[in-house]
Short mmCIF file of C-alpha atoms and ligand atoms in Angstrom, two decimals:
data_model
loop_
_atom_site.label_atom_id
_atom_site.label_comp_id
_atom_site.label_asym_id
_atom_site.label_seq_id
_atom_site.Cartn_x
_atom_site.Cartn_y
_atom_site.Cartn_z
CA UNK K 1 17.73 -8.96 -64.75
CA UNK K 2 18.27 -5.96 -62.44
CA UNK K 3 17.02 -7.49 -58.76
CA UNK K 4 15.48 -4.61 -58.09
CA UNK K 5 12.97 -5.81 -60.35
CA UNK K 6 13.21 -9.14 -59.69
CA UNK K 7 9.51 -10.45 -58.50
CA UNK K 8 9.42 -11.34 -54.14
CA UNK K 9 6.99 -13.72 -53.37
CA UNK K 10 6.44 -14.21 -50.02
CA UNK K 11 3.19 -16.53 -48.96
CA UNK K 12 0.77 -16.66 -51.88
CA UNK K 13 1.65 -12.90 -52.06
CA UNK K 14 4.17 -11.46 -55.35
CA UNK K 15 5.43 -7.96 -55.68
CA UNK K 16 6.34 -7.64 -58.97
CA UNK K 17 9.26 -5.92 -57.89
CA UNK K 18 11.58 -4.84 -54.76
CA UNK K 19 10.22 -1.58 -53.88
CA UNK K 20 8.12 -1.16 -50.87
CA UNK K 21 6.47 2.25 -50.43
CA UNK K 22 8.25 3.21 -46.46
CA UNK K 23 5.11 3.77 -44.07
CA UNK K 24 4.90 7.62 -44.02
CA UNK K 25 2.28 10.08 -41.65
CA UNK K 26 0.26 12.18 -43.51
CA UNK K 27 -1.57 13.52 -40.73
CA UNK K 28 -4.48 14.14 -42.64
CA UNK K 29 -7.84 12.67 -41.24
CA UNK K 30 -10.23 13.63 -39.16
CA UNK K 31 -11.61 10.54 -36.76
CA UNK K 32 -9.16 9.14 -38.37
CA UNK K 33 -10.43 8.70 -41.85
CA UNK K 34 -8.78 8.13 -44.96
CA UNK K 35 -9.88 10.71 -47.51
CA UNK K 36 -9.13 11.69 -51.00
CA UNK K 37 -5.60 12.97 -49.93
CA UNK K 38 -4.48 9.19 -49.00
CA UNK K 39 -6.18 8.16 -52.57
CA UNK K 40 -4.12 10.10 -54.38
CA UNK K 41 -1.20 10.19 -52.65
CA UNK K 42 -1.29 5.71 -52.16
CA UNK K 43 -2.68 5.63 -55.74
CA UNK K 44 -0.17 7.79 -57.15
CA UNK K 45 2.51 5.72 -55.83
CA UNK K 46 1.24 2.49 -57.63
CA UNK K 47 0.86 4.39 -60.48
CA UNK K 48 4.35 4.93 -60.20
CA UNK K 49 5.54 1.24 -60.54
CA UNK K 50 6.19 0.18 -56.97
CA UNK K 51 5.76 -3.35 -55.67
CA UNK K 52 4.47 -2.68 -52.53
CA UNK K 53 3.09 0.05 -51.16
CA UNK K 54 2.40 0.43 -47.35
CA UNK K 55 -0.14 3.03 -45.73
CA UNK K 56 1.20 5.10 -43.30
CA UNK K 57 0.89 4.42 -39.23
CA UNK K 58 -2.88 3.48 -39.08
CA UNK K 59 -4.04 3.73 -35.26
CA UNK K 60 -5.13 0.52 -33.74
CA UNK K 61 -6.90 2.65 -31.39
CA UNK K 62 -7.69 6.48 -30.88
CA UNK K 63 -5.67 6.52 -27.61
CA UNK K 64 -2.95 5.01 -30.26
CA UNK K 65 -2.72 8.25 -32.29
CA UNK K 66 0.46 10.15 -32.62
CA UNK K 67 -2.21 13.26 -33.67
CA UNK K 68 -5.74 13.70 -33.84
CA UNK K 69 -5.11 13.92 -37.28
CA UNK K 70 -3.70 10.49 -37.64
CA UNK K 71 -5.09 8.16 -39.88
CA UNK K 72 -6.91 5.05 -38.25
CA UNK K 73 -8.34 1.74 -38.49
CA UNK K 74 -10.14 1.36 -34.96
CA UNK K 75 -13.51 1.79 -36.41
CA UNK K 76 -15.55 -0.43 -38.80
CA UNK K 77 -16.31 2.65 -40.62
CA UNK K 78 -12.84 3.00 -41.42
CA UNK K 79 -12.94 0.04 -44.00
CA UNK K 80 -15.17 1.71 -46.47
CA UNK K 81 -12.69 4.34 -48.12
CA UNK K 82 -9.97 2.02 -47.38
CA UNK K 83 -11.42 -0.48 -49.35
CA UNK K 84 -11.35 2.09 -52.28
CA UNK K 85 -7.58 2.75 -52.06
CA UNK K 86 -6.61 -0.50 -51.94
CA UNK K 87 -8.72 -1.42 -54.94
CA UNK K 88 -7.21 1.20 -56.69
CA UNK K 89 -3.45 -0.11 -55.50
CA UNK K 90 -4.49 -3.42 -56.73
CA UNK K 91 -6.13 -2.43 -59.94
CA UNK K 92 -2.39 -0.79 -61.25
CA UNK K 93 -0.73 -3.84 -60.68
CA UNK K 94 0.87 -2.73 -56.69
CA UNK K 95 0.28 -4.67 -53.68
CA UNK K 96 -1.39 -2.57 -50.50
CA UNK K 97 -0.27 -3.06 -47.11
CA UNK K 98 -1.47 -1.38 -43.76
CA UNK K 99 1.12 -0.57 -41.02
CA UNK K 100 -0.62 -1.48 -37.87
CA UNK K 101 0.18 0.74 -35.15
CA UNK K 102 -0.08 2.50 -31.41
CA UNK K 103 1.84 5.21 -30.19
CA UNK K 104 1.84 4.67 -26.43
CA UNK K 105 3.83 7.98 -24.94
CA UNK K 106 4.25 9.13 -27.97
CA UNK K 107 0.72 10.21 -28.47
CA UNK K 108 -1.65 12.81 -28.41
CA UNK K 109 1.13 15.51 -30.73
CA UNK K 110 -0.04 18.29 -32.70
CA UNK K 111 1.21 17.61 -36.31
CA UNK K 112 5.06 18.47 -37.29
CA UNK K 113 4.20 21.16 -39.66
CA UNK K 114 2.28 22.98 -36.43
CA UNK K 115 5.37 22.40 -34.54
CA UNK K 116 4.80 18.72 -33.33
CA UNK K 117 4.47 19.16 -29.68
CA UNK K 118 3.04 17.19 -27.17
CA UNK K 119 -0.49 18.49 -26.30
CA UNK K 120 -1.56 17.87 -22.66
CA UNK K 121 -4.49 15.51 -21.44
CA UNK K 122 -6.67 18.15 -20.39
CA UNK K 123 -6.36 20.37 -23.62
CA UNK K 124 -8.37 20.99 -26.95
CA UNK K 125 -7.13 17.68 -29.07
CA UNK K 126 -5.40 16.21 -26.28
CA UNK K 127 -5.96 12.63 -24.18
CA UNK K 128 -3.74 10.50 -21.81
CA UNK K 129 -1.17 8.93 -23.27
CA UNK K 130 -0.36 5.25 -22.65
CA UNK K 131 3.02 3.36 -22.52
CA UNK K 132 4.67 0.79 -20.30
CA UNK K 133 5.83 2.79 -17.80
CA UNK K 134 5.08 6.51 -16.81
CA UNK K 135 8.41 7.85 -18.46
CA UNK K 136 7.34 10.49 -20.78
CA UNK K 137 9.49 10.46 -24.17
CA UNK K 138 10.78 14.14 -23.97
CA UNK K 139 12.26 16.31 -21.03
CA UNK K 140 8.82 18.57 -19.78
CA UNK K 141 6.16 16.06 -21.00
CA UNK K 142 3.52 14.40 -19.48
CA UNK K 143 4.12 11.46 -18.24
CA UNK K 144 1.78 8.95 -19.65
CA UNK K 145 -0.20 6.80 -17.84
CA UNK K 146 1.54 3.03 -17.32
CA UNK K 147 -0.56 0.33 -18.87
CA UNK K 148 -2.20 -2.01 -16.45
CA UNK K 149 -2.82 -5.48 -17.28
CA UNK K 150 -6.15 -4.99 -18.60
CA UNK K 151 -4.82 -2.16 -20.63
CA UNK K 152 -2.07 -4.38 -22.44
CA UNK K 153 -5.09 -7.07 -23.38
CA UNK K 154 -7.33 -3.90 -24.39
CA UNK K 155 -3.99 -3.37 -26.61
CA UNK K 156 -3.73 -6.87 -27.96
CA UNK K 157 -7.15 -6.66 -28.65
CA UNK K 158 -7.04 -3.84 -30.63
CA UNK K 159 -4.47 -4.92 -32.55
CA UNK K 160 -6.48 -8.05 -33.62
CA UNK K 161 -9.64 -6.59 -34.56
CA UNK K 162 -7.43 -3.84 -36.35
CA UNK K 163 -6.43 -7.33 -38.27
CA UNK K 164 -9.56 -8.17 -39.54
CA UNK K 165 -10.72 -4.45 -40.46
CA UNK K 166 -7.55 -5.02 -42.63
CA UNK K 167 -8.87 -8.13 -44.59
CA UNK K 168 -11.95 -6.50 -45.05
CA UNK K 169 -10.54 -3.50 -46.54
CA UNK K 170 -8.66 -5.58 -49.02
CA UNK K 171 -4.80 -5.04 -47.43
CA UNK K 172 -2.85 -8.24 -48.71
CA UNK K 173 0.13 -7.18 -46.33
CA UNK K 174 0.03 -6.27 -42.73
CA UNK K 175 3.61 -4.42 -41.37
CA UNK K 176 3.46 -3.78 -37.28
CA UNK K 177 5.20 -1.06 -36.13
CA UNK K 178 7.53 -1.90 -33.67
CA UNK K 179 9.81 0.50 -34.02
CA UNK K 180 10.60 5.03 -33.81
CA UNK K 181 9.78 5.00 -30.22
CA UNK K 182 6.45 3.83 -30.36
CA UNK K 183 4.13 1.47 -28.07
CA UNK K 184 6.14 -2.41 -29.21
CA UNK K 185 9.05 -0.59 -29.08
CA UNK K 186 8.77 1.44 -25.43
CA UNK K 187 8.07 -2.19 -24.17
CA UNK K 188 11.33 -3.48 -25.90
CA UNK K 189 13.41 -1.24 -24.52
CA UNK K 190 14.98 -1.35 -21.33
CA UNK K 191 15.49 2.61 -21.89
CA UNK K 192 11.39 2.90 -21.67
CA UNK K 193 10.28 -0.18 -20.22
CA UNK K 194 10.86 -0.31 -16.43
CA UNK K 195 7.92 -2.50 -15.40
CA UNK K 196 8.39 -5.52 -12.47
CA UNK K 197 5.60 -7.87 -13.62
CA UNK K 198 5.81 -10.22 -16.57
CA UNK K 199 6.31 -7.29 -19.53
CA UNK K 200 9.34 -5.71 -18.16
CA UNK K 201 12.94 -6.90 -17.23
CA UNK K 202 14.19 -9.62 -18.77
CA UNK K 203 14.80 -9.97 -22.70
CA UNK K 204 11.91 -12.02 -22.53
CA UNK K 205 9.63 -10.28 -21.02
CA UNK K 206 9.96 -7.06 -22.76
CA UNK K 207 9.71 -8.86 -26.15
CA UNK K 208 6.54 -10.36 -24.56
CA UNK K 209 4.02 -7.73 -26.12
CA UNK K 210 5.16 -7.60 -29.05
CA UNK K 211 5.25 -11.58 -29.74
CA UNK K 212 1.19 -11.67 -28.13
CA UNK K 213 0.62 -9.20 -30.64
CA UNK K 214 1.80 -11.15 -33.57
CA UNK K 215 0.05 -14.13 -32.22
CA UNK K 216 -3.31 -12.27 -32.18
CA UNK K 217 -3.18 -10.64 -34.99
CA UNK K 218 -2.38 -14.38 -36.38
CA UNK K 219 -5.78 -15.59 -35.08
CA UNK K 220 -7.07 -13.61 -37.80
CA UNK K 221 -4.39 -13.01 -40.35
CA UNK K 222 -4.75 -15.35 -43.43
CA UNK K 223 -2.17 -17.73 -42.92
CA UNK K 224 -1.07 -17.51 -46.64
CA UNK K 225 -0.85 -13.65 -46.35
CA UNK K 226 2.40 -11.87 -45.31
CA UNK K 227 2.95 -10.45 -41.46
CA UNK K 228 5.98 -8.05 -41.31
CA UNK K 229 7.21 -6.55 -38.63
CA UNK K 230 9.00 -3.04 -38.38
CA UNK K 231 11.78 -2.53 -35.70
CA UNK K 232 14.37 -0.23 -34.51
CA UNK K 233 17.11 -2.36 -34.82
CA UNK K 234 18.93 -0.15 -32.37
CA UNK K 235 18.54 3.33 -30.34
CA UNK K 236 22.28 3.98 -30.91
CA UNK K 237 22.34 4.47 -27.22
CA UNK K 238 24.41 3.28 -24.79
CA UNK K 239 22.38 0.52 -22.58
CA UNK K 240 19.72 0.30 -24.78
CA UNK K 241 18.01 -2.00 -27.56
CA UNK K 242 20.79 -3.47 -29.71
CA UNK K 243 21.53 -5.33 -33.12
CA UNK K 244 22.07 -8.45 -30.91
CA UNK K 245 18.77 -7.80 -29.49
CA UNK K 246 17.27 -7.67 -32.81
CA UNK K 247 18.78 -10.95 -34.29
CA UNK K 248 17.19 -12.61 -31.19
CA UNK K 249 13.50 -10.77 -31.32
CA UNK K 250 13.91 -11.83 -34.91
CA UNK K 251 14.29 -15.71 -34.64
CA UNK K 252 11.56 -15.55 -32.11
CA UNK K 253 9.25 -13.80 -34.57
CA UNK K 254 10.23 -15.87 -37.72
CA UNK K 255 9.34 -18.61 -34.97
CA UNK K 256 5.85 -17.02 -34.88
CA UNK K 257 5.07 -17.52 -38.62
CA UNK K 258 6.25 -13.43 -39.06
CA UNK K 259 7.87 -13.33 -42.74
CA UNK K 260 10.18 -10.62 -43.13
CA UNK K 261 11.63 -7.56 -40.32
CA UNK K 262 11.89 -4.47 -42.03
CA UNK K 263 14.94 -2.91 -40.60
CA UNK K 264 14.52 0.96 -39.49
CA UNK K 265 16.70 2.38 -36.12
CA UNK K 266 16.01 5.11 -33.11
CA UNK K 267 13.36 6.92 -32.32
CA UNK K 268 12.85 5.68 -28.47
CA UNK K 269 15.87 8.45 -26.99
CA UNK K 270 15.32 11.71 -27.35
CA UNK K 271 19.14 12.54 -28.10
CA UNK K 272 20.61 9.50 -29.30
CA UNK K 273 24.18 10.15 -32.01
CA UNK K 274 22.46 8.63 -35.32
CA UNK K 275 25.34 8.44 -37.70
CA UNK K 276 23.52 9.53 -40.84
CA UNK K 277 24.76 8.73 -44.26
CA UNK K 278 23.48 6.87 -47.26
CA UNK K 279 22.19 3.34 -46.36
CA UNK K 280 23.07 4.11 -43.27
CA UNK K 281 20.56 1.21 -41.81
CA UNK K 282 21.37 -1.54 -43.91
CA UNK K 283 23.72 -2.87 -42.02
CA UNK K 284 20.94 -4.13 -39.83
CA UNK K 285 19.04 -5.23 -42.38
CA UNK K 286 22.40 -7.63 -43.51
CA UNK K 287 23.00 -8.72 -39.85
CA UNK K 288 19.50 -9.33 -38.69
CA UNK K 289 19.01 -11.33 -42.42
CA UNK K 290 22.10 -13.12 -42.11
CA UNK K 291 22.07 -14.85 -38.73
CA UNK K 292 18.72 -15.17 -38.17
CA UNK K 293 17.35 -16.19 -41.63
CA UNK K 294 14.19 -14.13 -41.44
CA UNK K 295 13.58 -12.24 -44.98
CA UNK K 296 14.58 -8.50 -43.91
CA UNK K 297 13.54 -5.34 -45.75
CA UNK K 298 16.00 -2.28 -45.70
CA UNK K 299 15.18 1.32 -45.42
CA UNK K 300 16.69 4.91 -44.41
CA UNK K 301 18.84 7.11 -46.81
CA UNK K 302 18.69 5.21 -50.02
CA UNK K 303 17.98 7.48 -52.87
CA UNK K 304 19.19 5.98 -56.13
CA UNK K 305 18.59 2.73 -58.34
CA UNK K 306 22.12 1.61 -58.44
CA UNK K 307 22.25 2.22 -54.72
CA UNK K 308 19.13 -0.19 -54.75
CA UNK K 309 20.08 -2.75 -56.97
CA UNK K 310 23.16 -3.08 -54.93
CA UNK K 311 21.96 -3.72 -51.58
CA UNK K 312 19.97 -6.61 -53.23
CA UNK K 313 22.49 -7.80 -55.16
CA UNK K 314 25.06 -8.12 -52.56
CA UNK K 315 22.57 -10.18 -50.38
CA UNK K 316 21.92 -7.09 -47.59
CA UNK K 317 18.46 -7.82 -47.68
CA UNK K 318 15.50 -8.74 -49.50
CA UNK K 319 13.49 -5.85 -50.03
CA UNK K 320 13.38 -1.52 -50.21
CA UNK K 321 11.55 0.81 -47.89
CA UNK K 322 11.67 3.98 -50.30
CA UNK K 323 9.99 7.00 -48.34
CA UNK K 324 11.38 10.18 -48.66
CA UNK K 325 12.51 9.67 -52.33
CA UNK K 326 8.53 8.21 -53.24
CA UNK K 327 7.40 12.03 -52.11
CA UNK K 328 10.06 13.24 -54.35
CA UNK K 329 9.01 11.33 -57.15
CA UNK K 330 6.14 9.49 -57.20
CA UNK K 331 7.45 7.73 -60.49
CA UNK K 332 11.22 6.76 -59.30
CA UNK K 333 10.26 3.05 -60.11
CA UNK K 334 9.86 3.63 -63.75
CA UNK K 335 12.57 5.62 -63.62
CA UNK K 336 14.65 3.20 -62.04
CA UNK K 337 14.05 0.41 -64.28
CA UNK K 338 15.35 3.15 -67.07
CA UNK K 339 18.47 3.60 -65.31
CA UNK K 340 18.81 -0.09 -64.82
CA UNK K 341 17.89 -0.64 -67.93
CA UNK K 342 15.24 -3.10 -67.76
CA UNK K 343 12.50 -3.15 -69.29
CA UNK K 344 8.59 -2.46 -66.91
CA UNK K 345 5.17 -1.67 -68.11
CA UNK K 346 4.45 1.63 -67.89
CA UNK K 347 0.41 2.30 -67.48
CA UNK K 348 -1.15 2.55 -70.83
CA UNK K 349 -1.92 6.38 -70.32
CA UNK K 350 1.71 7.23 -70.00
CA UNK K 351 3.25 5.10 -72.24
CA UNK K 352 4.01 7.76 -74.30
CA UNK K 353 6.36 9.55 -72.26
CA UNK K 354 8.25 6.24 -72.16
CA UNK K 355 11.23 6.44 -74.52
C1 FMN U 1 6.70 12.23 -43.96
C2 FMN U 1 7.18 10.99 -43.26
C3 FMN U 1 6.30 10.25 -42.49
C4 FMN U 1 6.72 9.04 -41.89
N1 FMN U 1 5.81 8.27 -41.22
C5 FMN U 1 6.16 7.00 -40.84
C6 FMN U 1 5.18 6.09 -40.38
O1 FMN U 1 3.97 6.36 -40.38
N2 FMN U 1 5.61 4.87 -39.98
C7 FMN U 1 6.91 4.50 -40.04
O2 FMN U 1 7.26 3.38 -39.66
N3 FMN U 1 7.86 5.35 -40.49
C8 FMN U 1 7.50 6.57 -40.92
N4 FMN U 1 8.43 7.39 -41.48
C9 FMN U 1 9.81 6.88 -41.67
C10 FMN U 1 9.98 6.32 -43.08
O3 FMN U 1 9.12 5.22 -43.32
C11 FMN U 1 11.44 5.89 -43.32
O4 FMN U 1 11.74 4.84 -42.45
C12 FMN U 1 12.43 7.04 -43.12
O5 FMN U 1 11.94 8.24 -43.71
C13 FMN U 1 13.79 6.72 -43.73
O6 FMN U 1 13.66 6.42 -45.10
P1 FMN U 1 14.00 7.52 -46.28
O7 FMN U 1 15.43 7.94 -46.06
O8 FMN U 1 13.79 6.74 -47.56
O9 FMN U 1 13.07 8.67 -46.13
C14 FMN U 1 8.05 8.61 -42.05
C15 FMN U 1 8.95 9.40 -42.80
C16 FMN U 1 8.52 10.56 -43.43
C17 FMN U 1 9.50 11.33 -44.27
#
């Protein structure tokens, strides 16, 4: 059997194969509603044969946007068209996740395709951004405004009732994001995190937030569902976040009941060398897998079935963030299994274009 189609169960959860849809921004809603575009586009994927498929960033909070076109799950009215995708995801035989997330300095953006730039507090679109300390991300920013402790619980709260709008919209898989430079991650790295109080400093205390989060979102997380947590497993910068710092953030979180890290890197320094190249992440995904025993999921630059397959097979990690290649085609699990030659259920409809 080919392991990328090898079933994963994880909890009382099994994707029916090893290919996780990679979290990706359409930048699409308004009040951050899901809309026919994230129907489609979701729905299309599980058409398409893949195990998992994970919504894009969803804002804990508005304040948490990247855009104001971000989608979000901060209001109950959220749930409702939600609920509809994931029933579709569900009904073709995929698993729907939600990635949880806040974008602390990285906030309040006009979308890429309009240039992506930050838009200030006091403009059209625009609101305060929030991170750990008042360091904005890029040179000319605004700073954003440095959480105060009332402001990290507002956070953690967030999070949690973010949670439970995710049960009742049907999500059998939460991912946080803790990674690309965004809120978990400015308060895990000593490059963005320069606080003197019990969140900054140590290794401890800048992993602090990010372990109350997972233990909040646990007070209302099924127990038998699956928590996954996304990192940067380093910013490739000198005196910042590293591998090592992973491994350890990693047997703290398996600690905490979290199920599998799903390895991406940078994101948090503007300039950071990434060394670019196929797979070019998966050595994280081996390390963080390999000494601290934590499932790991591995994303970034892998574009073919074979290249798939092997990653699994070799023992790298345990599971596939496709993103880039799912826009290209939709359908690369079906076509994978071809290559690999094994043998998937197409959907009924398109069974004829099988052989
Ligand atoms: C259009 C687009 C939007 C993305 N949005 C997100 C996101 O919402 N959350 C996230 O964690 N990563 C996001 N990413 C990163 C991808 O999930 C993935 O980690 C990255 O593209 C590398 O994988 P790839 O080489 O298969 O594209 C996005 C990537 C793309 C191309």
């Amino acid at each position: 059997m080919a392991h990328l189609f090898s079933p994963l169960k994880i909890k009382n959860i099994e994707l029916k194969n090893r290919i996780a849809v990679s979290p990706m921004c359409e930048y699409s809603s308004q009040d951050g509603f899901a809309n026919e575009w994230h129907l489609v586009h979701l729905g299309s994927r599980a058409v398409g044969g893949a195990g998992l498929i994970i919504t894009e960033a969803a804002a804990v909070s508005a304040e948490g946007r990247i855009t104001f076109a971000d989608l979000g799950i901060y209001n109950d009215r959220h749930i409702e068209k939600l609920k509809e995708i994931t029933g579709f995801i569900h009904a073709h035989g995929a698993v729907a996740g939600v990635q949880l997330a806040h974008a602390g300095r990285k906030a309040s953006h006009v979308e890429p395709w309009n240039g992506g730039k930050q838009i200030p507090s006091d403009q059209k679109n625009g609101w305060k951004a929030l991170a750990p300390s008042a360091i904005p991300f890029g040179n000319g920013e605004e700073a954003p405004l440095a959480l105060d402790k009332a402001g990290i619980e507002k956070v953690k709260a967030d999070f949690k009732t973010a949670a439970a709008r995710a049960i009742a919209a049907g999500f059998k898989v939460i991912e946080l994001h803790g990674a690309h430079g965004y809120l978990l991650h400015q308060f895990l790295s000593p490059v963005s995190n320069k606080r003197t109080d019990e969140y900054g400093g140590s290794f401890e205390n800048r992993i602090r937030l990010t372990v109350e989060v997972v233990e909040a979102v646990k007070e209302v997380w099924p127990a038998e569902n699956p928590l996954f947590v996304r990192i940067s497993a380093t910013e490739w910068t000198e005196g910042g976040w590293t591998a090592d710092d992973s491994v350890a953030l990693a047997k703290v979180l398996k600690d905490k009941g979290v199920d599998l890290i799903d390895c991406s890197s940078g994101g948090n320094v503007a300039h950071a060398k990434i060394p670019l190249k196929p797979g070019y992440q998966v050595e994280f995904a081996e390390k963080i897998k390999k000494e601290s025993g934590i499932l790991t999921g591995a994303v970034g630059l892998i574009t073919t079935a074979y290249q798939a397959n092997e990653i699994l097979q070799e023992g790298e990690a345990d599971l596939i963030f496709l993103a880039r290649e799912m826009l290209r085609d939709p359908h690369f699990p079906l076509r994978a299994a071809h290559e690999l030659r094994h043998e998937v259920k197409w959907p009924v409809q398109y069974e004829r274009a099988k052989w």
